[in-house]
Short mmCIF file of C-alpha atoms and ligand atoms in Angstrom, two decimals:
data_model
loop_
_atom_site.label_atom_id
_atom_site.label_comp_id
_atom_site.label_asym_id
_atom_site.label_seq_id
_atom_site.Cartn_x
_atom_site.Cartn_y
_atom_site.Cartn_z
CA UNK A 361 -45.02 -25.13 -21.38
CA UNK A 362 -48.00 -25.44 -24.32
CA UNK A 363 -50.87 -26.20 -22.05
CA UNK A 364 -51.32 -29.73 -22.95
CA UNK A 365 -47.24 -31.07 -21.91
CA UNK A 366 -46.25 -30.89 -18.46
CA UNK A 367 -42.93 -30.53 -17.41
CA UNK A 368 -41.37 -34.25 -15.95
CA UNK A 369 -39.95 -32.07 -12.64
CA UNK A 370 -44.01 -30.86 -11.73
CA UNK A 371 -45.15 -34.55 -12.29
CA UNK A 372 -42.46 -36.11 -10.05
CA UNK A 373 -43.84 -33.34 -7.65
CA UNK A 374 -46.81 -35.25 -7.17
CA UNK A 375 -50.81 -34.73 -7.82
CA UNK A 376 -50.72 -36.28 -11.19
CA UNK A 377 -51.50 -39.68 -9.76
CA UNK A 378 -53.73 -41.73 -11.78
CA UNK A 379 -54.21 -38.93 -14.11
CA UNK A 380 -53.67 -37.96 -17.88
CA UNK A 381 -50.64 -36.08 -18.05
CA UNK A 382 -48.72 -35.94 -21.39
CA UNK A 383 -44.68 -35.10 -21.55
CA UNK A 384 -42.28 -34.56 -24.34
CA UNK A 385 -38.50 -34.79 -24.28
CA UNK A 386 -35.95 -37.35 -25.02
CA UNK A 387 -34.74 -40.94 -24.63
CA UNK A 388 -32.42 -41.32 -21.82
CA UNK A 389 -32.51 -44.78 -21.58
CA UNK A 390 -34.33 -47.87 -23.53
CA UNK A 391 -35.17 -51.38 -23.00
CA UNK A 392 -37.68 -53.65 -24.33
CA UNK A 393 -38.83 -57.36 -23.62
CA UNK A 394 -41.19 -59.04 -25.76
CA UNK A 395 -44.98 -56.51 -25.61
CA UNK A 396 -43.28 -54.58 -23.13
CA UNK A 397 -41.01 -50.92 -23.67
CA UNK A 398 -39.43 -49.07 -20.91
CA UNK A 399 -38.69 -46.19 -21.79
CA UNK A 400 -36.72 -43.24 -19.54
CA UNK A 401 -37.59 -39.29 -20.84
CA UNK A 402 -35.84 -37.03 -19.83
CA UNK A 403 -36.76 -33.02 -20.16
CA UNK A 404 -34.78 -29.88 -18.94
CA UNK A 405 -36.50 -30.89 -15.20
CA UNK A 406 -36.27 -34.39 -14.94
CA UNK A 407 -36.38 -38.19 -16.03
CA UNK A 408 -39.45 -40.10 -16.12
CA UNK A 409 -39.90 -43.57 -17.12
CA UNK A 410 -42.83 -44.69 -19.64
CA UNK A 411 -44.05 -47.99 -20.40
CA UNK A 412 -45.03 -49.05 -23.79
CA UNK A 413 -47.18 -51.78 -23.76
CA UNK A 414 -48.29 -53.63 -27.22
CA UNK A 415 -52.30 -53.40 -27.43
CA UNK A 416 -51.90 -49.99 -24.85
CA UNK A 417 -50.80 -47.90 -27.78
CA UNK A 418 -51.41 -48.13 -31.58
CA UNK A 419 -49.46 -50.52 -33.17
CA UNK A 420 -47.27 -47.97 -35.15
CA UNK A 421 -46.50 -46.10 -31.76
CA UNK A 422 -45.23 -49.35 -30.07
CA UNK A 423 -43.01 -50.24 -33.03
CA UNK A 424 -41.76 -46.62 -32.87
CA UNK A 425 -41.21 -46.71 -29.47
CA UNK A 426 -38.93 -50.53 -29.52
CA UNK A 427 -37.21 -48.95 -33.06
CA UNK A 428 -36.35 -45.60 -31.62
CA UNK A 429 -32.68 -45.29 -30.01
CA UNK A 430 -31.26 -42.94 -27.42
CA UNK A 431 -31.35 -39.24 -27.59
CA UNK A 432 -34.93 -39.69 -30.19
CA UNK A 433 -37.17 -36.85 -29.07
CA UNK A 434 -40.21 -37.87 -28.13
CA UNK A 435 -43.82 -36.87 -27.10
CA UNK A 436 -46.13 -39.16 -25.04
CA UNK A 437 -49.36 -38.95 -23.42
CA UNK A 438 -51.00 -41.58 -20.63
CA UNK A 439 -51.98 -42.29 -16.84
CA UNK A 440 -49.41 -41.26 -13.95
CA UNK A 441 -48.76 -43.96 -11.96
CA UNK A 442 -47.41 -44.15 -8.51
CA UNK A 443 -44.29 -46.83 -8.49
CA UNK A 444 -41.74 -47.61 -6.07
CA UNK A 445 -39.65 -49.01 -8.58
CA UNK A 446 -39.53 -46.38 -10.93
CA UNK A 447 -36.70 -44.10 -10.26
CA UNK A 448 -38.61 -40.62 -9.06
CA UNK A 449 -41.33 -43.11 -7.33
CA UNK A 450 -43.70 -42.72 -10.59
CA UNK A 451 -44.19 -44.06 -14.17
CA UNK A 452 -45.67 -42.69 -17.09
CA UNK A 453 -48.60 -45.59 -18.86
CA UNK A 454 -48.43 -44.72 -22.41
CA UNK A 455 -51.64 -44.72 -24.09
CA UNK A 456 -49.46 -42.91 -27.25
CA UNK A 457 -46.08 -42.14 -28.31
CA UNK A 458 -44.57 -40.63 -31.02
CA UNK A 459 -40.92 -40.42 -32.07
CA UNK A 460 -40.57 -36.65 -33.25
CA UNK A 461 -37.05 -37.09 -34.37
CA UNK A 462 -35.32 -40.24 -34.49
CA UNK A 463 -31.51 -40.50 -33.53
CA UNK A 464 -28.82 -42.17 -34.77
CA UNK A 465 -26.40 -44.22 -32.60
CA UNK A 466 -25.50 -42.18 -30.11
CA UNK A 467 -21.98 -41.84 -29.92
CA UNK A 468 -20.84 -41.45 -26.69
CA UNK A 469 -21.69 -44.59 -24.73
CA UNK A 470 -20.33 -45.98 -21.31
CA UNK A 471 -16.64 -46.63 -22.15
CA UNK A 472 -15.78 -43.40 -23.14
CA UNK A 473 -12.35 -41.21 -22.65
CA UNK A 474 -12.27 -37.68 -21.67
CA UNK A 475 -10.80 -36.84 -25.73
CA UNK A 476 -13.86 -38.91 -26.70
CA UNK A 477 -16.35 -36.37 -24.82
CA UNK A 478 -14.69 -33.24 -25.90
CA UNK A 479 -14.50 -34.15 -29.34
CA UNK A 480 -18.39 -35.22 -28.78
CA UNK A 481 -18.58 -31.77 -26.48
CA UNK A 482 -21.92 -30.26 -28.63
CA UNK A 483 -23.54 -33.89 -27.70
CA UNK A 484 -22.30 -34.51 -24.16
CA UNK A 485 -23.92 -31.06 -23.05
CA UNK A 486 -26.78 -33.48 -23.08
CA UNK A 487 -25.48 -35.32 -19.81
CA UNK A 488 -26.75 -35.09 -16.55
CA UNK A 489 -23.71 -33.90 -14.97
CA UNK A 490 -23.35 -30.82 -17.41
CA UNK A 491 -26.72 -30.09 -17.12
CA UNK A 492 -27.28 -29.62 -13.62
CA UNK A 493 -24.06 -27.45 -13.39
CA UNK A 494 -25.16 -24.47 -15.91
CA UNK A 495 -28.16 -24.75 -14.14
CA UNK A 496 -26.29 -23.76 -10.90
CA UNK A 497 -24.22 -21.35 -13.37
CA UNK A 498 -27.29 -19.91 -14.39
CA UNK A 499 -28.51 -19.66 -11.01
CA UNK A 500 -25.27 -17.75 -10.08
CA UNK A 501 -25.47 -15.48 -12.58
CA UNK A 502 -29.51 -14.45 -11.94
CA UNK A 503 -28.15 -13.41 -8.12
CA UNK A 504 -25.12 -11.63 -9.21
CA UNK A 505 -27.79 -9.81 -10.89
CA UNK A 506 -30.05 -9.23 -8.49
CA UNK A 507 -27.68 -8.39 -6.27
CA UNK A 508 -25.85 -5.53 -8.67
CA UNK A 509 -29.10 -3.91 -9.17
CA UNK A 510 -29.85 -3.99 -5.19
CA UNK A 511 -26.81 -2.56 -4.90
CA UNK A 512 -27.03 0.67 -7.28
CA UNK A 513 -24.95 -0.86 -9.92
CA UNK A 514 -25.95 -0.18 -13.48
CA UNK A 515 -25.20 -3.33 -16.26
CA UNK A 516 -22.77 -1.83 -19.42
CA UNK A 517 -21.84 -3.29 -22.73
CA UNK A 518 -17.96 -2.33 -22.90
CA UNK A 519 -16.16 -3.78 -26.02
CA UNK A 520 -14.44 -6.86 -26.74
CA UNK A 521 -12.31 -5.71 -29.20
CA UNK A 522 -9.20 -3.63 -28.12
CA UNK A 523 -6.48 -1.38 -28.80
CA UNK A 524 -4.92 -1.91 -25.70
CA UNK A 525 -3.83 -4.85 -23.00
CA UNK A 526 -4.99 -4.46 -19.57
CA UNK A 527 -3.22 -7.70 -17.75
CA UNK A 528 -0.16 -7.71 -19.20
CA UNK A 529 0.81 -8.80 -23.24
CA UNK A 530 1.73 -12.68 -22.46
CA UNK A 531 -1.59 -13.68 -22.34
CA UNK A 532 -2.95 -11.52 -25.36
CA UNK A 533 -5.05 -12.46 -27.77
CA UNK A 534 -3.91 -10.65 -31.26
CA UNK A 535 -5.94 -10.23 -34.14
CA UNK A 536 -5.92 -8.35 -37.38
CA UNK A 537 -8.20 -5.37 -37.28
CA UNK A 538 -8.98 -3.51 -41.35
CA UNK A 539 -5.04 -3.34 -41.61
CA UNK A 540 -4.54 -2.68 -37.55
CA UNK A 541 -3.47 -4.58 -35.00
CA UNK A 542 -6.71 -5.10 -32.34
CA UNK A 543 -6.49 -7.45 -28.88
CA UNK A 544 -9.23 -9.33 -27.51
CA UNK A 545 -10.08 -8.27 -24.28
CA UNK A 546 -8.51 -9.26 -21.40
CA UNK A 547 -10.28 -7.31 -18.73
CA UNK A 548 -13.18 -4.86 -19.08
CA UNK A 549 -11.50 -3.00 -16.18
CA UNK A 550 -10.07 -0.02 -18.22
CA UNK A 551 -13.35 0.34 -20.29
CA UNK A 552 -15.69 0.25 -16.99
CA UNK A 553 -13.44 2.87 -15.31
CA UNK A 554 -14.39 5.14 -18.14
CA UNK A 555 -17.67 4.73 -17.85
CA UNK A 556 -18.06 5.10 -13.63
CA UNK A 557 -17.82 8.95 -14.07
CA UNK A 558 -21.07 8.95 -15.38
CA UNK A 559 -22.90 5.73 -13.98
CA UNK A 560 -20.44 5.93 -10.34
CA UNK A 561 -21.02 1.90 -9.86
CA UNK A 562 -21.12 -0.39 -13.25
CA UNK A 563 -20.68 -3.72 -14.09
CA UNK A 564 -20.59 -5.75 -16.49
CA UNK A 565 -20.59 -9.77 -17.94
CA UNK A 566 -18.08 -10.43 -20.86
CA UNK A 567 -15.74 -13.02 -21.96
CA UNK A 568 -12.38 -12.32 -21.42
CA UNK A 569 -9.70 -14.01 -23.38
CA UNK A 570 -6.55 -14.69 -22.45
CA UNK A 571 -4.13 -17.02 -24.25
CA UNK A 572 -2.72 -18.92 -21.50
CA UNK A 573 0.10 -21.18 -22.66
CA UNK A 574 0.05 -23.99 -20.02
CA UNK A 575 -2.14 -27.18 -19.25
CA UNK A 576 -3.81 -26.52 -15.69
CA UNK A 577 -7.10 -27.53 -14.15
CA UNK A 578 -8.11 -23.61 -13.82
CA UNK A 579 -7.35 -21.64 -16.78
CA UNK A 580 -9.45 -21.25 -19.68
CA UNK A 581 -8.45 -18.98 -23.22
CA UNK A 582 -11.91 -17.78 -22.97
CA UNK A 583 -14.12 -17.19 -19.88
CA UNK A 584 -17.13 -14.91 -18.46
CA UNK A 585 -15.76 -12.35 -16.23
CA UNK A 586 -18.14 -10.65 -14.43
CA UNK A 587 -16.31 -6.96 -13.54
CA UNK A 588 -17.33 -4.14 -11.27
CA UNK A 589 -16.15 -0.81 -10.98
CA UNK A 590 -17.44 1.99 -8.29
CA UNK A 591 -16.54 5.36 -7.88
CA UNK A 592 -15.75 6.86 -4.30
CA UNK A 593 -14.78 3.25 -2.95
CA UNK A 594 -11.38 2.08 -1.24
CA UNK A 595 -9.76 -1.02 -1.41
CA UNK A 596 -11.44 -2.17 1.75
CA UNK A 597 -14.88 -1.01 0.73
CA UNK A 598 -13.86 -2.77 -2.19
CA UNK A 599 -13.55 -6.19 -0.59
CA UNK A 600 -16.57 -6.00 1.26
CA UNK A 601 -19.32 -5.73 -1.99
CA UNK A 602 -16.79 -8.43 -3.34
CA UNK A 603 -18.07 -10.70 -0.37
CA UNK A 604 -21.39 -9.76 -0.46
CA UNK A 605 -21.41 -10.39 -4.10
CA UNK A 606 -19.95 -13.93 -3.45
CA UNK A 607 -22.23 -14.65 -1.16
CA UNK A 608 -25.18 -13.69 -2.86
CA UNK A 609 -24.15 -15.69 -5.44
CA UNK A 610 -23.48 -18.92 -3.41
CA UNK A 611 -26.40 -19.00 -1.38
CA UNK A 612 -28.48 -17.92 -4.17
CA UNK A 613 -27.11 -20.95 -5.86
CA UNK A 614 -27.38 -23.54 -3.08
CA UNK A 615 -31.23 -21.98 -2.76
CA UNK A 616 -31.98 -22.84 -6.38
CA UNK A 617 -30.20 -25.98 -6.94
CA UNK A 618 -30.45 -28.14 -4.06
CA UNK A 619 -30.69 -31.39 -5.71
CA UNK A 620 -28.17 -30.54 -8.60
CA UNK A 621 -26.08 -29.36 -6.07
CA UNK A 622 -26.32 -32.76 -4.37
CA UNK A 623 -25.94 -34.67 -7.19
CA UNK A 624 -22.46 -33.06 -7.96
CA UNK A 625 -21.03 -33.90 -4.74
CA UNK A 626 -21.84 -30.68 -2.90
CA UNK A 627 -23.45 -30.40 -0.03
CA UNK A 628 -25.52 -27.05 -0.13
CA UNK A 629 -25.69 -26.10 3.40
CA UNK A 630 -21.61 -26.00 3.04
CA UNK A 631 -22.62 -22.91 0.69
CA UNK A 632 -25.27 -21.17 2.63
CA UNK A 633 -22.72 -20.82 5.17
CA UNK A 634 -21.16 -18.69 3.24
CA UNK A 635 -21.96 -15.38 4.33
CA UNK A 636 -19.82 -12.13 5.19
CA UNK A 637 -17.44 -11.41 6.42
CA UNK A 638 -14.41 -13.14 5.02
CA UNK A 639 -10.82 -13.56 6.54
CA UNK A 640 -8.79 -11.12 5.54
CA UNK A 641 -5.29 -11.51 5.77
CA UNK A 642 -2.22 -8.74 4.41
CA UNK A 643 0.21 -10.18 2.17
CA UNK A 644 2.60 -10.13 5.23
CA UNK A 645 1.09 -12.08 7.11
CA UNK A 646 -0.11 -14.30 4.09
CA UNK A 647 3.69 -14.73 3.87
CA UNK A 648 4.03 -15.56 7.90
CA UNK A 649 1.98 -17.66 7.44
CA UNK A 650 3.07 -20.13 4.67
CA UNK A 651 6.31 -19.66 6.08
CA UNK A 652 4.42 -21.17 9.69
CA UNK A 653 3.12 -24.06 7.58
CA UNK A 654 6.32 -24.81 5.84
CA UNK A 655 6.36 -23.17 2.26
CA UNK A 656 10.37 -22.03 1.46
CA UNK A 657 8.02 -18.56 0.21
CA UNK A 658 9.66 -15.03 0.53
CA UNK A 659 8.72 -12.01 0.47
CA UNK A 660 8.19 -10.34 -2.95
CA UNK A 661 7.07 -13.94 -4.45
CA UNK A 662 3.95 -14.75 -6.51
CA UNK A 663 1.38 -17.02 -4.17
CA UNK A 664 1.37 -20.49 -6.57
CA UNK A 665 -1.41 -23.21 -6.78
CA UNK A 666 0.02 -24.73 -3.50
CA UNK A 667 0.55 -21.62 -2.00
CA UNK A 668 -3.08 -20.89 -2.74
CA UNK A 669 -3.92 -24.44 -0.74
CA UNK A 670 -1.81 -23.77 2.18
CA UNK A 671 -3.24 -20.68 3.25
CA UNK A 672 -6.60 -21.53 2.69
CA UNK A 673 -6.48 -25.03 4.94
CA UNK A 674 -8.48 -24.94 7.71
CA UNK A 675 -10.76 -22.12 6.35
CA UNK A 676 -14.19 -22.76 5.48
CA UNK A 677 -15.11 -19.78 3.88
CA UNK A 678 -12.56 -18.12 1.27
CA UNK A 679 -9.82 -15.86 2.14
CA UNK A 680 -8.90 -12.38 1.11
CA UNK A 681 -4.98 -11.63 0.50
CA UNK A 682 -4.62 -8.11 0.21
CA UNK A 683 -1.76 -5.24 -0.98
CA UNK A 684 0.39 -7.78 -2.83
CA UNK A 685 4.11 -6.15 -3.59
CA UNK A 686 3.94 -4.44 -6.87
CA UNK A 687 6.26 -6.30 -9.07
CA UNK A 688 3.63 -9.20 -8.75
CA UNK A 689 0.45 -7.01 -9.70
CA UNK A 690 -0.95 -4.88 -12.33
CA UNK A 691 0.15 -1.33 -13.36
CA UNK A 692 -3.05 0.25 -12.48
CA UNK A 693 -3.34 -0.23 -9.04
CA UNK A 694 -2.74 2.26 -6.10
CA UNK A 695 0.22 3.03 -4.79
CA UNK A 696 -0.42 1.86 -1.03
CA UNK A 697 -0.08 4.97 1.11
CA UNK A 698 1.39 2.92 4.16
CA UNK A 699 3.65 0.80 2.39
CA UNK A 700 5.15 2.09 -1.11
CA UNK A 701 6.54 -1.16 -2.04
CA UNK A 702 2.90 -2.64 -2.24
CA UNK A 703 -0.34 -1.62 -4.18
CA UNK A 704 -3.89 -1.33 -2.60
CA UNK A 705 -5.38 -4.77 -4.27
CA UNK A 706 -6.58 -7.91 -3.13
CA UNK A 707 -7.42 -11.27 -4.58
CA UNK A 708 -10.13 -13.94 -3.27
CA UNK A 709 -8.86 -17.28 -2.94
CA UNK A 710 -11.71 -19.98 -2.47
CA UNK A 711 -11.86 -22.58 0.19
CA UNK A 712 -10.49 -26.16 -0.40
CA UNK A 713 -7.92 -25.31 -2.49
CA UNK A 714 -9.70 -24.28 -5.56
CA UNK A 715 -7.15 -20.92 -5.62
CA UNK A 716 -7.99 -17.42 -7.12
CA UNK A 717 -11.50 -16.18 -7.62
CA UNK A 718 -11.30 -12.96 -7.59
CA UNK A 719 -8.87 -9.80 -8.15
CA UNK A 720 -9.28 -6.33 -7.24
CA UNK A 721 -7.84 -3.18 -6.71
CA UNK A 722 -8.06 0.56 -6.16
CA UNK A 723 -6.96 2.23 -8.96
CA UNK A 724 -4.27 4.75 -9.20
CA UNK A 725 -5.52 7.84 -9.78
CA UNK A 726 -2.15 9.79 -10.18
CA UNK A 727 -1.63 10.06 -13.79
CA UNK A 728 2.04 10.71 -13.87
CA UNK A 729 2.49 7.11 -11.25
CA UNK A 730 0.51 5.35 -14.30
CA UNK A 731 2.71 6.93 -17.15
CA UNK A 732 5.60 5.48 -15.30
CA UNK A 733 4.66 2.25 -14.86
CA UNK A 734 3.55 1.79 -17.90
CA UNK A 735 7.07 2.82 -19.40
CA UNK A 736 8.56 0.33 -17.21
CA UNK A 737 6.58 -2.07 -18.49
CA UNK A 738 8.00 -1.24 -22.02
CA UNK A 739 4.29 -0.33 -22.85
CA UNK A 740 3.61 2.17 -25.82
CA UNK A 741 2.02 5.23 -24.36
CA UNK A 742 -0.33 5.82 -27.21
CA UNK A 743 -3.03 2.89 -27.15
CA UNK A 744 -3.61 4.19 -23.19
CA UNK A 745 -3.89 7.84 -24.06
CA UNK A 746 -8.17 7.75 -23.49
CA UNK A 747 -7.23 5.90 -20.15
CA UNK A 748 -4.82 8.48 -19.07
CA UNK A 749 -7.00 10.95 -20.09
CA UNK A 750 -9.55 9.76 -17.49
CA UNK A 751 -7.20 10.89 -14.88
CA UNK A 752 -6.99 14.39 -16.21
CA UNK A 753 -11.16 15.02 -15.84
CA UNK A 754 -12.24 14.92 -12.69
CA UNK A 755 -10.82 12.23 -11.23
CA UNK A 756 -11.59 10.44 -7.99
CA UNK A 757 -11.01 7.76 -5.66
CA UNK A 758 -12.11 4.06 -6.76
CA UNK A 759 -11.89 0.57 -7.12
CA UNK A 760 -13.45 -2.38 -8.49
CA UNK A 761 -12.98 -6.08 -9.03
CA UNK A 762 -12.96 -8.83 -11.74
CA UNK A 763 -14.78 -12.69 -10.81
CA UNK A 764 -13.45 -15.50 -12.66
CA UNK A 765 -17.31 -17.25 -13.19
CA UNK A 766 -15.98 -20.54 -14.21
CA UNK A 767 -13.31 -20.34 -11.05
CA UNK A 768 -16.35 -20.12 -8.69
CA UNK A 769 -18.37 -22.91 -10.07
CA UNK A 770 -15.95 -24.71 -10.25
CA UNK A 771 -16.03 -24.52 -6.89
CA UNK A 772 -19.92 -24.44 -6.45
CA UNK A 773 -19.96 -27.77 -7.94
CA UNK A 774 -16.93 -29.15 -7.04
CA UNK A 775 -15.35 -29.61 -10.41
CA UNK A 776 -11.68 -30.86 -10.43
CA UNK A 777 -11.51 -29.67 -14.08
CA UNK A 778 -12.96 -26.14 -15.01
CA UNK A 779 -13.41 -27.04 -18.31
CA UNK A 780 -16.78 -28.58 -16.90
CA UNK A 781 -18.13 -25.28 -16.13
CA UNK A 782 -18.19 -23.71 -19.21
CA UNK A 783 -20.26 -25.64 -22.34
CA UNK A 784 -17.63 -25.24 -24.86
CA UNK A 785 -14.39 -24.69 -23.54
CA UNK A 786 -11.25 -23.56 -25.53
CA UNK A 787 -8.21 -24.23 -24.25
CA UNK A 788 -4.79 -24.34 -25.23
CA UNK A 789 -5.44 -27.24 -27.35
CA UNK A 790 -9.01 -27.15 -28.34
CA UNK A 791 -11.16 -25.00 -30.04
CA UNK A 792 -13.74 -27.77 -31.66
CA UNK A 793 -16.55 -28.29 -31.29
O1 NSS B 1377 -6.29 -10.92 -14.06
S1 NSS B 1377 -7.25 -10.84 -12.99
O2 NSS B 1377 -6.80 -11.30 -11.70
N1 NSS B 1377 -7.75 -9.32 -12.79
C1 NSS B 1377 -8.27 -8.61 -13.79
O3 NSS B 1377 -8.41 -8.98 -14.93
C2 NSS B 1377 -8.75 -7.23 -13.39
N2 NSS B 1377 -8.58 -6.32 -14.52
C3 NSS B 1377 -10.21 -7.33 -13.00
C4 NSS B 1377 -10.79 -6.03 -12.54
O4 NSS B 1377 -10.31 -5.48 -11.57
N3 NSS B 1377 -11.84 -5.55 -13.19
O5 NSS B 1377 -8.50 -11.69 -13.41
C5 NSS B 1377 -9.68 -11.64 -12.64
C6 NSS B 1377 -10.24 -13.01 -12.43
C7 NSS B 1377 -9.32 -13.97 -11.69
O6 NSS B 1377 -9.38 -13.77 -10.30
C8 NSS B 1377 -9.87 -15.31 -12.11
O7 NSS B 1377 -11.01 -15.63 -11.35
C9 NSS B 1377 -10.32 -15.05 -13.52
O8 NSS B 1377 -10.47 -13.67 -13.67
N4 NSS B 1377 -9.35 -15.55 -14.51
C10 NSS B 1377 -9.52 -16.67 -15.23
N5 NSS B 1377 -10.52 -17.59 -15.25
C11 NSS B 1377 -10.40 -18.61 -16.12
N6 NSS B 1377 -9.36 -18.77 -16.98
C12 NSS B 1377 -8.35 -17.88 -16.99
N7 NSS B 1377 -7.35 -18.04 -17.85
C13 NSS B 1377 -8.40 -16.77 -16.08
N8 NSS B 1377 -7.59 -15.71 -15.85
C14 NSS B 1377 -8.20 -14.99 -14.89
#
């Protein structure tokens, strides 16, 4: 921060007592009585409350400061001063105060529906709650970071625009491409398998669109994916960076964002206990053991939302499910050696019910297997020629993984909606703001 402005967050630290400090931000809150303004600034660290007294402050200042309405940014300078009262135990004394842009009335106020905020979305970023979750989200992100370059992984760019679907076409995104037909991106998957023969482990941070035609508390058309791919790596292998990765990006999070963390409802020593290794459990006995807890679930069917729940209960940390039959999974998966009728994947589930975080596979490296299953899929061949060329040049063994980011915050922060997670969600019935 310029030199002269201290962030609210080091004041409330303490050491500023009965000192000069001056802070700029916005209104939070406002009241005045008679020669008397209190008002609460907020900045990106914290809230602060200032008093405004008449004869304190030049007369223009104290007229500002009783005119000016919520959300006005402000700057203020005066003497720190210790107060119980005060919420964060100190107050700021004005001795000046200038409005640096005034603000109309705010529109979102108390009595307010969910429509109301969405609408208002570009506004009600603003809030407290929003705030301190992309600070955990950004907080995630730094340690999956930090823990991809630990780990020998290189960061890639792969494109958003495609020729080709990776997850199936319900969920695809179509657009008009210069006279062609072009897909968003589903996956980076295909694109980051191209580019491990060179690099061996990538990864990459994209959104990933996918045009999901139902009302649920867990799919968004547009999220951040964040996709690895590693050459020379099995499915188990596979599973075990996926944990570390998760973990990393927990604890990094609980580390970071204590208080926030608090203030959503989650207690961040629930998340530093979340450290390797995770359950894993086969699909079989995934199947056992919803059938042991009283789901009517067979074989060969696709785990639900309250399939997700049941197998989770009980389990603190999350729970892999791993080689899923094949009719239920993607057609680029491997074949599993032991068990033809299933493919060499797995999928994360998160604790407490919050369902799917994760999927990954081993790929199938057998050209011919992936021609197949793609014309079973009544898939044209020709979009996927690069992808099958892979297979033809020096192909080996490997897997890799795709995390839902908004799916694990909204787990980090206990969100029953994961529209919270992301700043500007799109769903199937918004796009505004
Ligand atoms: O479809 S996935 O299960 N798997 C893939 O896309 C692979 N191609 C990834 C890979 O191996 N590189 O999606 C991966 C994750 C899934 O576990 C969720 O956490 C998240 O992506 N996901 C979503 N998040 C939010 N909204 C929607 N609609 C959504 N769909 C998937």
């Amino acid at each position: 921060m310029d030199g002269r402005y201290v962030h609210i967050g080091r004041l409330l630290a303490g050491g500023f007592e009965d000192g000069e400090a001056a802070i700029r931000g916005w209104i939070y809150r406002t009241r005045s009585s008679g020669k008397l303004c209190f008002v609460t600034v907020r900045d990106s660290t914290g809230v602060l409350q200032v008093t405004v007294a008449r004869g304190s402050v030049p007369d223009a200042d104290f007229e500002g400061a009783k005119r000016a309405l919520i959300e006005s940014s402000v700057q203020c300078s005066g003497t720190v001063v210790k107060d119980e009262r005060a919420p964060g135990g100190f107050e700021l004394r004005a001795a000046s105060f200038t409005v640096l842009g005034g603000s109309d009335n705010f529109p979102i106020t108390e009595y307010r529906s969910e429509e109301h905020l969405l609408n208002y979305r570009h506004l009600w970023i603003r809030s407290q709650e929003l705030t301190r979750i992309m600070k955990v989200k950004s907080s995630a992100l730094a340690a999956a970071r930090e823990w991809f370059s630990q780990n020998d992984f290189y960061e890639v760019t792969p494109p958003i625009i495609t020729s080709n679907s990776c997850e199936g076409g319900s969920t695809l995104f179509e657009l008009k491409y210069f006279g062609e037909r072009a897909y968003l991106s589903q996956s980076a998957q295909l694109y980051l398998e191209a580019m491990m023969y060179s690099l061996e482990r990538v990864f990459a941070l994209t959104p990933s669109f996918r045009a999901e035609k139902s009302r649920t508390t867990r799919h968004l058309a547009e999220y951040w994916h964040l996709e690895g791919e590693e050459a020379f790596v099995g499915n188990q292998e596979n599973m075990t960076l996926q944990e570390e990765l998760v973990s990393a990006m927990v604890t990094g999070a609980a580390r970071r964002n204590p208080e926030e963390l608090r203030a959503l409802g989650r207690d961040p020593s629930e998340l530093l206990g979340m450290v390797p290794p995770f359950k894993r459990l086969s699909y079989g006995e995934a199947v056992k053991r919803l059938r042991d807890r009283g789901a009517a679930f067979e074989w060969g069917m696709d785990p639900g939302t309250n399939e997700e729940r049941l197998l989770v209960e009980g389990e603190e940390k999350p729970v892999f499910i791993y080689n899923y039959p094949k009719e239920i999974k993607a057609f680029y998966m491997r074949e599993n050696p032991d068990d033809p009728r299933t493919y060499l994947c797995a999928d994360l589930l998160g604790p407490e019910g919050y369902g799917e975080i994760i999927g990954g596979s081993e790929r199938e490296t057998d050209g011919d297997r992936l021609v197949e299953r793609l014309k079973a899929q009544g898939s044209p061949l020709e979009p996927y020629q690069w992808y099958l060329d892979l297979r033809r040049f020096g192909s080996v063994q490997h897997s890799g993984f795709g995390l839902g980011i908004e799916r694990l915050l909204r787990w980090v922060c206990k969100q029953e909606h994961i529209r919270d997670t992301i700043p500007f969600p799109r769903t199937i019935n918004r796009v505004y703001p």
